[in-house]
Amino acid sequence: TQLLEQSPQFLSIQEGENLTVYCNSSSVFSSLQWYRQEPGEGPVLLVTVVTGGEVKKLKRLTFQFGDARKDSSLHITAAQPGDTGLYLCAGAYSNAGNMLTFGGGTRLMVKP
Amino acid sequence: DADVTQTPRNRITKTGKRIMLECSQTKGHDRMYWYRQDPGLGLQLIYYSFDVKDINKGEISDGYSVSRQAQAKFSLSLESAIPNQTALYFCATSDSGLSTGELFFGEGSRLTVL
């Protein structure tokens, strides 16, 4: 079983602050996805990264894939209360048939 | 209407009872999955199916069974529910033709076993 560690597990910040969430593995990913889950709903895909060193931006969210494709980060600039939710990274490993393994999630609360 | 629909959304049952969670999708995807979510553990794969006649065990299949009745329907059964199966269960779909492998999730079924 592949292990995918996500940190921090919980994060409570004030509106306007910046934050970074990390996703790490000892194995190489063939691709990595970030999902956001709001209470009472299923996770929704935010982004997929495939190439080592890749950076993708989605409004105030910046996603980076490590050069070695073993880690990824999600940076949120000027967080807003609407960013509150559970953020999940999910890695696909080629030796696991590209099935996704999910990290434990980061629960973010942004206070107004 | 949701593309991936789960029923029931909430269920409380007693130890030893048989429970079925149902999932239907209108996305036309060939692949379907059942995940379990516990706080701090992310999503753990229970079973998955790449086509109607295809059933595969995931990480935590013990105590669960599934049936892929049609391409659009995938049900999860707990033959004899136990309290540590109390969790939030998600059905998901994906399209094998999409290179991203994006999963589309239902809204979840919260199961409580007393």
PDB file of C-alpha atoms in Angstrom:
ATOM      1  CA  THR A   1       0.000   0.000   0.000  1.00  0.00           C
ATOM      2  CA  GLN A   2       1.372   3.396  -0.999  1.00  0.00           C
ATOM      3  CA  LEU A   3       1.553   5.972   1.786  1.00  0.00           C
ATOM      4  CA  LEU A   4       0.670   9.561   1.019  1.00  0.00           C
ATOM      5  CA  GLU A   5       1.176  12.022   3.873  1.00  0.00           C
ATOM      6  CA  GLN A   6      -0.633  15.323   3.966  1.00  0.00           C
ATOM      7  CA  SER A   7       0.159  18.215   6.327  1.00  0.00           C
ATOM      8  CA  PRO A   8      -1.026  20.003   8.278  1.00  0.00           C
ATOM      9  CA  GLN A   9      -4.075  18.004   9.281  1.00  0.00           C
ATOM     10  CA  PHE A  10      -5.897  21.091  10.546  1.00  0.00           C
ATOM     11  CA  LEU A  11      -5.457  24.777   9.805  1.00  0.00           C
ATOM     12  CA  SER A  12      -7.413  27.698  11.208  1.00  0.00           C
ATOM     13  CA  ILE A  13      -6.512  31.152   9.888  1.00  0.00           C
ATOM     14  CA  GLN A  14      -7.912  34.658   9.527  1.00  0.00           C
ATOM     15  CA  GLU A  15      -9.296  35.979   6.279  1.00  0.00           C
ATOM     16  CA  GLY A  16      -6.524  37.515   4.179  1.00  0.00           C
ATOM     17  CA  GLU A  17      -3.725  35.236   5.390  1.00  0.00           C
ATOM     18  CA  ASN A  18      -1.718  32.959   3.129  1.00  0.00           C
ATOM     19  CA  LEU A  19      -1.290  29.233   3.669  1.00  0.00           C
ATOM     20  CA  THR A  20       0.407  26.195   2.193  1.00  0.00           C
ATOM     21  CA  VAL A  21      -0.663  22.552   2.345  1.00  0.00           C
ATOM     22  CA  TYR A  22       1.802  19.767   1.625  1.00  0.00           C
ATOM     23  CA  CYS A  23       1.457  16.284   0.174  1.00  0.00           C
ATOM     24  CA  ASN A  24       4.411  13.867   0.328  1.00  0.00           C
ATOM     25  CA  SER A  25       5.218  10.311  -0.656  1.00  0.00           C
ATOM     26  CA  SER A  26       8.324   8.143  -0.734  1.00  0.00           C
ATOM     27  CA  SER A  27       7.248   6.855  -4.153  1.00  0.00           C
ATOM     28  CA  VAL A  28       7.039   8.588  -7.512  1.00  0.00           C
ATOM     29  CA  PHE A  29       3.614   9.640  -8.719  1.00  0.00           C
ATOM     30  CA  SER A  30       2.549   9.245 -12.338  1.00  0.00           C
ATOM     31  CA  SER A  31       0.122  12.101 -11.638  1.00  0.00           C
ATOM     32  CA  LEU A  32      -1.349  13.914  -8.659  1.00  0.00           C
ATOM     33  CA  GLN A  33      -4.727  15.491  -8.083  1.00  0.00           C
ATOM     34  CA  TRP A  34      -6.058  17.980  -5.536  1.00  0.00           C
ATOM     35  CA  TYR A  35      -9.702  17.861  -4.471  1.00  0.00           C
ATOM     36  CA  ARG A  36     -11.784  20.126  -2.226  1.00  0.00           C
ATOM     37  CA  GLN A  37     -14.662  18.769  -0.185  1.00  0.00           C
ATOM     38  CA  GLU A  38     -17.313  20.928   1.460  1.00  0.00           C
ATOM     39  CA  PRO A  39     -19.550  19.684   4.292  1.00  0.00           C
ATOM     40  CA  GLY A  40     -22.313  17.393   3.078  1.00  0.00           C
ATOM     41  CA  GLU A  41     -20.811  17.005  -0.361  1.00  0.00           C
ATOM     42  CA  GLY A  42     -18.389  14.766  -2.181  1.00  0.00           C
ATOM     43  CA  PRO A  43     -14.879  15.880  -3.176  1.00  0.00           C
ATOM     44  CA  VAL A  44     -14.549  17.970  -6.326  1.00  0.00           C
ATOM     45  CA  LEU A  45     -11.420  18.010  -8.452  1.00  0.00           C
ATOM     46  CA  LEU A  46      -9.406  21.250  -8.406  1.00  0.00           C
ATOM     47  CA  VAL A  47      -6.389  20.321 -10.513  1.00  0.00           C
ATOM     48  CA  THR A  48      -4.278  17.505 -11.924  1.00  0.00           C
ATOM     49  CA  VAL A  49      -0.492  17.801 -12.235  1.00  0.00           C
ATOM     50  CA  VAL A  50       1.546  15.406 -14.300  1.00  0.00           C
ATOM     51  CA  THR A  51       4.999  16.858 -15.083  1.00  0.00           C
ATOM     52  CA  GLY A  52       7.764  17.257 -12.492  1.00  0.00           C
ATOM     53  CA  GLY A  53       8.194  20.938 -11.575  1.00  0.00           C
ATOM     54  CA  GLU A  54       4.798  21.828 -12.989  1.00  0.00           C
ATOM     55  CA  VAL A  55       2.991  24.845 -11.536  1.00  0.00           C
ATOM     56  CA  LYS A  56      -0.712  25.461 -12.081  1.00  0.00           C
ATOM     57  CA  LYS A  57      -2.780  28.386 -10.905  1.00  0.00           C
ATOM     58  CA  LEU A  58      -6.489  28.524 -10.226  1.00  0.00           C
ATOM     59  CA  LYS A  59      -7.371  32.093  -9.178  1.00  0.00           C
ATOM     60  CA  ARG A  60      -5.769  32.466  -5.695  1.00  0.00           C
ATOM     61  CA  LEU A  61      -4.696  28.816  -5.550  1.00  0.00           C
ATOM     62  CA  THR A  62      -1.239  27.754  -6.770  1.00  0.00           C
ATOM     63  CA  PHE A  63      -0.398  24.086  -7.162  1.00  0.00           C
ATOM     64  CA  GLN A  64       3.168  22.844  -7.526  1.00  0.00           C
ATOM     65  CA  PHE A  65       4.426  19.379  -8.383  1.00  0.00           C
ATOM     66  CA  GLY A  66       7.897  18.510  -7.101  1.00  0.00           C
ATOM     67  CA  ASP A  67      10.716  18.008  -9.585  1.00  0.00           C
ATOM     68  CA  ALA A  68      11.018  14.345  -8.569  1.00  0.00           C
ATOM     69  CA  ARG A  69       7.232  13.872  -8.658  1.00  0.00           C
ATOM     70  CA  LYS A  70       7.181  12.669  -5.035  1.00  0.00           C
ATOM     71  CA  ASP A  71       5.556  15.723  -3.479  1.00  0.00           C
ATOM     72  CA  SER A  72       3.136  18.535  -4.154  1.00  0.00           C
ATOM     73  CA  SER A  73       1.963  21.717  -2.490  1.00  0.00           C
ATOM     74  CA  LEU A  74      -1.139  23.862  -2.561  1.00  0.00           C
ATOM     75  CA  HIS A  75      -0.692  27.541  -1.727  1.00  0.00           C
ATOM     76  CA  ILE A  76      -3.661  29.825  -1.135  1.00  0.00           C
ATOM     77  CA  THR A  77      -3.100  33.572  -1.258  1.00  0.00           C
ATOM     78  CA  ALA A  78      -5.324  35.916   0.738  1.00  0.00           C
ATOM     79  CA  ALA A  79      -7.621  33.180   1.994  1.00  0.00           C
ATOM     80  CA  GLN A  80     -11.337  33.860   2.146  1.00  0.00           C
ATOM     81  CA  PRO A  81     -14.097  32.208   4.209  1.00  0.00           C
ATOM     82  CA  GLY A  82     -15.301  30.530   1.012  1.00  0.00           C
ATOM     83  CA  ASP A  83     -12.027  28.577   0.929  1.00  0.00           C
ATOM     84  CA  THR A  84     -13.096  26.706   4.080  1.00  0.00           C
ATOM     85  CA  GLY A  85     -13.248  22.963   3.514  1.00  0.00           C
ATOM     86  CA  LEU A  86     -11.318  19.718   3.389  1.00  0.00           C
ATOM     87  CA  TYR A  87      -8.468  19.605   0.885  1.00  0.00           C
ATOM     88  CA  LEU A  88      -7.404  16.175  -0.326  1.00  0.00           C
ATOM     89  CA  CYS A  89      -4.438  15.210  -2.437  1.00  0.00           C
ATOM     90  CA  ALA A  90      -4.600  11.974  -4.413  1.00  0.00           C
ATOM     91  CA  GLY A  91      -1.652  10.358  -6.120  1.00  0.00           C
ATOM     92  CA  ALA A  92      -1.635   7.863  -8.927  1.00  0.00           C
ATOM     93  CA  TYR A  93       1.183   5.331  -8.944  1.00  0.00           C
ATOM     94  CA  SER A  94       2.031   3.566 -12.175  1.00  0.00           C
ATOM     95  CA  ASN A  95       2.896   0.359 -10.306  1.00  0.00           C
ATOM     96  CA  ALA A  96      -0.627   0.359  -8.842  1.00  0.00           C
ATOM     97  CA  GLY A  97      -2.377   0.526 -12.201  1.00  0.00           C
ATOM     98  CA  ASN A  98      -2.725   4.293 -11.798  1.00  0.00           C
ATOM     99  CA  MET A  99      -5.336   3.821  -9.093  1.00  0.00           C
ATOM    100  CA  LEU A 100      -5.576   6.829  -6.798  1.00  0.00           C
ATOM    101  CA  THR A 101      -4.323   6.819  -3.206  1.00  0.00           C
ATOM    102  CA  PHE A 102      -5.694   9.636  -1.062  1.00  0.00           C
ATOM    103  CA  GLY A 103      -3.911  11.573   1.638  1.00  0.00           C
ATOM    104  CA  GLY A 104      -5.564  12.071   5.017  1.00  0.00           C
ATOM    105  CA  GLY A 105      -6.735  15.566   4.118  1.00  0.00           C
ATOM    106  CA  THR A 106      -6.224  19.083   5.473  1.00  0.00           C
ATOM    107  CA  ARG A 107      -9.220  20.647   7.142  1.00  0.00           C
ATOM    108  CA  LEU A 108      -9.051  24.417   6.552  1.00  0.00           C
ATOM    109  CA  MET A 109     -11.124  26.987   8.378  1.00  0.00           C
ATOM    110  CA  VAL A 110     -10.886  30.627   7.314  1.00  0.00           C
ATOM    111  CA  LYS A 111     -12.400  33.004   9.838  1.00  0.00           C
ATOM    112  CA  PRO A 112     -13.884  36.320   8.679  1.00  0.00           C
TER     113      PRO A 112
ATOM    114  CA  ASP B   1     -30.016  16.747 -10.532  1.00  0.00           C
ATOM    115  CA  ALA B   2     -26.761  15.165  -9.387  1.00  0.00           C
ATOM    116  CA  ASP B   3     -24.816  13.143 -11.953  1.00  0.00           C
ATOM    117  CA  VAL B   4     -23.872  10.594  -9.274  1.00  0.00           C
ATOM    118  CA  THR B   5     -26.715   9.788  -6.887  1.00  0.00           C
ATOM    119  CA  GLN B   6     -26.401   7.822  -3.674  1.00  0.00           C
ATOM    120  CA  THR B   7     -29.220   6.378  -1.584  1.00  0.00           C
ATOM    121  CA  PRO B   8     -29.830   6.516   1.286  1.00  0.00           C
ATOM    122  CA  ARG B   9     -28.051   9.724   2.330  1.00  0.00           C
ATOM    123  CA  ASN B  10     -28.286   8.802   5.989  1.00  0.00           C
ATOM    124  CA  ARG B  11     -28.907   5.484   7.683  1.00  0.00           C
ATOM    125  CA  ILE B  12     -28.848   4.324  11.290  1.00  0.00           C
ATOM    126  CA  THR B  13     -28.869   0.587  11.856  1.00  0.00           C
ATOM    127  CA  LYS B  14     -28.036  -2.025  14.454  1.00  0.00           C
ATOM    128  CA  THR B  15     -25.169  -4.471  14.687  1.00  0.00           C
ATOM    129  CA  GLY B  16     -25.775  -7.592  12.605  1.00  0.00           C
ATOM    130  CA  LYS B  17     -28.216  -6.032  10.156  1.00  0.00           C
ATOM    131  CA  ARG B  18     -27.725  -6.234   6.386  1.00  0.00           C
ATOM    132  CA  ILE B  19     -27.350  -2.863   4.709  1.00  0.00           C
ATOM    133  CA  MET B  20     -27.249  -1.894   1.050  1.00  0.00           C
ATOM    134  CA  LEU B  21     -26.054   1.439  -0.261  1.00  0.00           C
ATOM    135  CA  GLU B  22     -26.969   2.205  -3.837  1.00  0.00           C
ATOM    136  CA  CYS B  23     -25.294   4.371  -6.437  1.00  0.00           C
ATOM    137  CA  SER B  24     -26.500   5.395  -9.870  1.00  0.00           C
ATOM    138  CA  GLN B  25     -24.867   7.677 -12.419  1.00  0.00           C
ATOM    139  CA  THR B  26     -25.970   9.543 -15.513  1.00  0.00           C
ATOM    140  CA  LYS B  27     -22.470  10.477 -16.679  1.00  0.00           C
ATOM    141  CA  GLY B  28     -22.088   7.455 -18.934  1.00  0.00           C
ATOM    142  CA  HIS B  29     -18.798   6.529 -17.252  1.00  0.00           C
ATOM    143  CA  ASP B  30     -17.555   2.960 -17.394  1.00  0.00           C
ATOM    144  CA  ARG B  31     -15.693   2.924 -14.084  1.00  0.00           C
ATOM    145  CA  MET B  32     -17.308   3.048 -10.637  1.00  0.00           C
ATOM    146  CA  TYR B  33     -15.871   3.011  -7.127  1.00  0.00           C
ATOM    147  CA  TRP B  34     -16.899   2.804  -3.492  1.00  0.00           C
ATOM    148  CA  TYR B  35     -14.843   4.709  -0.910  1.00  0.00           C
ATOM    149  CA  ARG B  36     -15.066   5.001   2.844  1.00  0.00           C
ATOM    150  CA  GLN B  37     -14.145   8.242   4.629  1.00  0.00           C
ATOM    151  CA  ASP B  38     -13.142   8.451   8.276  1.00  0.00           C
ATOM    152  CA  PRO B  39     -11.828  11.622   9.941  1.00  0.00           C
ATOM    153  CA  GLY B  40      -8.096  12.040   9.318  1.00  0.00           C
ATOM    154  CA  LEU B  41      -7.888   8.990   7.071  1.00  0.00           C
ATOM    155  CA  GLY B  42      -8.878  10.535   3.788  1.00  0.00           C
ATOM    156  CA  LEU B  43     -10.678   8.204   1.410  1.00  0.00           C
ATOM    157  CA  GLN B  44     -10.050   4.474   1.430  1.00  0.00           C
ATOM    158  CA  LEU B  45     -11.032   2.356  -1.550  1.00  0.00           C
ATOM    159  CA  ILE B  46     -13.404  -0.507  -0.766  1.00  0.00           C
ATOM    160  CA  TYR B  47     -14.228  -1.952  -4.218  1.00  0.00           C
ATOM    161  CA  TYR B  48     -14.066  -0.807  -7.799  1.00  0.00           C
ATOM    162  CA  SER B  49     -15.445  -1.908 -11.139  1.00  0.00           C
ATOM    163  CA  PHE B  50     -14.122  -1.067 -14.584  1.00  0.00           C
ATOM    164  CA  ASP B  51     -17.131  -2.553 -16.393  1.00  0.00           C
ATOM    165  CA  VAL B  52     -20.347  -4.443 -15.733  1.00  0.00           C
ATOM    166  CA  LYS B  53     -18.669  -7.847 -15.359  1.00  0.00           C
ATOM    167  CA  ASP B  54     -15.600  -6.560 -13.580  1.00  0.00           C
ATOM    168  CA  ILE B  55     -15.306  -6.419  -9.759  1.00  0.00           C
ATOM    169  CA  ASN B  56     -12.067  -5.704  -7.886  1.00  0.00           C
ATOM    170  CA  LYS B  57     -11.196  -5.491  -4.207  1.00  0.00           C
ATOM    171  CA  GLY B  58      -9.723  -2.284  -2.860  1.00  0.00           C
ATOM    172  CA  GLU B  59      -7.695  -1.603   0.282  1.00  0.00           C
ATOM    173  CA  ILE B  60     -10.443  -2.398   2.808  1.00  0.00           C
ATOM    174  CA  SER B  61     -12.865  -4.871   1.210  1.00  0.00           C
ATOM    175  CA  ASP B  62     -13.316  -7.184   4.226  1.00  0.00           C
ATOM    176  CA  GLY B  63     -16.907  -7.082   5.487  1.00  0.00           C
ATOM    177  CA  TYR B  64     -18.229  -5.556   2.253  1.00  0.00           C
ATOM    178  CA  SER B  65     -19.514  -6.841  -1.061  1.00  0.00           C
ATOM    179  CA  VAL B  66     -20.609  -5.099  -4.262  1.00  0.00           C
ATOM    180  CA  SER B  67     -22.751  -5.654  -7.299  1.00  0.00           C
ATOM    181  CA  ARG B  68     -22.493  -3.895 -10.660  1.00  0.00           C
ATOM    182  CA  GLN B  69     -26.002  -4.463 -11.949  1.00  0.00           C
ATOM    183  CA  ALA B  70     -25.615  -2.253 -14.994  1.00  0.00           C
ATOM    184  CA  GLN B  71     -23.099   0.265 -16.262  1.00  0.00           C
ATOM    185  CA  ALA B  72     -24.970   2.992 -14.419  1.00  0.00           C
ATOM    186  CA  LYS B  73     -25.503   1.182 -11.109  1.00  0.00           C
ATOM    187  CA  PHE B  74     -23.081  -0.005  -8.446  1.00  0.00           C
ATOM    188  CA  SER B  75     -24.304  -1.100  -5.015  1.00  0.00           C
ATOM    189  CA  LEU B  76     -22.376  -1.722  -1.802  1.00  0.00           C
ATOM    190  CA  SER B  77     -23.578  -4.240   0.784  1.00  0.00           C
ATOM    191  CA  LEU B  78     -22.663  -4.840   4.393  1.00  0.00           C
ATOM    192  CA  GLU B  79     -23.864  -8.387   5.082  1.00  0.00           C
ATOM    193  CA  SER B  80     -23.663  -8.045   8.867  1.00  0.00           C
ATOM    194  CA  ALA B  81     -22.952  -4.487   9.935  1.00  0.00           C
ATOM    195  CA  ILE B  82     -20.636  -3.786  12.862  1.00  0.00           C
ATOM    196  CA  PRO B  83     -20.025  -0.518  14.748  1.00  0.00           C
ATOM    197  CA  ASN B  84     -16.575   0.103  13.249  1.00  0.00           C
ATOM    198  CA  GLN B  85     -18.240   0.323   9.840  1.00  0.00           C
ATOM    199  CA  THR B  86     -19.778   3.588  10.974  1.00  0.00           C
ATOM    200  CA  ALA B  87     -18.457   6.053   8.404  1.00  0.00           C
ATOM    201  CA  LEU B  88     -19.236   8.255   5.434  1.00  0.00           C
ATOM    202  CA  TYR B  89     -19.387   6.271   2.194  1.00  0.00           C
ATOM    203  CA  PHE B  90     -18.841   7.743  -1.247  1.00  0.00           C
ATOM    204  CA  CYS B  91     -19.541   6.379  -4.683  1.00  0.00           C
ATOM    205  CA  ALA B  92     -17.440   7.756  -7.525  1.00  0.00           C
ATOM    206  CA  THR B  93     -17.178   7.351 -11.274  1.00  0.00           C
ATOM    207  CA  SER B  94     -14.511   7.936 -13.867  1.00  0.00           C
ATOM    208  CA  ASP B  95     -14.155   7.699 -17.613  1.00  0.00           C
ATOM    209  CA  SER B  96     -11.404   5.377 -18.799  1.00  0.00           C
ATOM    210  CA  GLY B  97     -11.079   7.595 -21.873  1.00  0.00           C
ATOM    211  CA  LEU B  98      -9.964  10.604 -19.811  1.00  0.00           C
ATOM    212  CA  SER B  99      -6.205  10.806 -19.272  1.00  0.00           C
ATOM    213  CA  THR B 100      -6.608  12.816 -16.061  1.00  0.00           C
ATOM    214  CA  GLY B 101      -8.389   9.968 -14.279  1.00  0.00           C
ATOM    215  CA  GLU B 102     -10.669  12.501 -12.575  1.00  0.00           C
ATOM    216  CA  LEU B 103     -13.128  11.020 -10.112  1.00  0.00           C
ATOM    217  CA  PHE B 104     -16.694  12.341  -9.887  1.00  0.00           C
ATOM    218  CA  PHE B 105     -18.206  11.766  -6.460  1.00  0.00           C
ATOM    219  CA  GLY B 106     -21.720  11.397  -5.156  1.00  0.00           C
ATOM    220  CA  GLU B 107     -22.849  13.375  -2.131  1.00  0.00           C
ATOM    221  CA  GLY B 108     -22.138  10.566   0.287  1.00  0.00           C
ATOM    222  CA  SER B 109     -24.084   8.157   2.485  1.00  0.00           C
ATOM    223  CA  ARG B 110     -23.605   8.524   6.226  1.00  0.00           C
ATOM    224  CA  LEU B 111     -23.966   5.158   7.947  1.00  0.00           C
ATOM    225  CA  THR B 112     -24.187   4.719  11.721  1.00  0.00           C
ATOM    226  CA  VAL B 113     -24.062   1.211  13.187  1.00  0.00           C
ATOM    227  CA  LEU B 114     -25.179   1.007  16.802  1.00  0.00           C
TER     228      LEU B 114
END
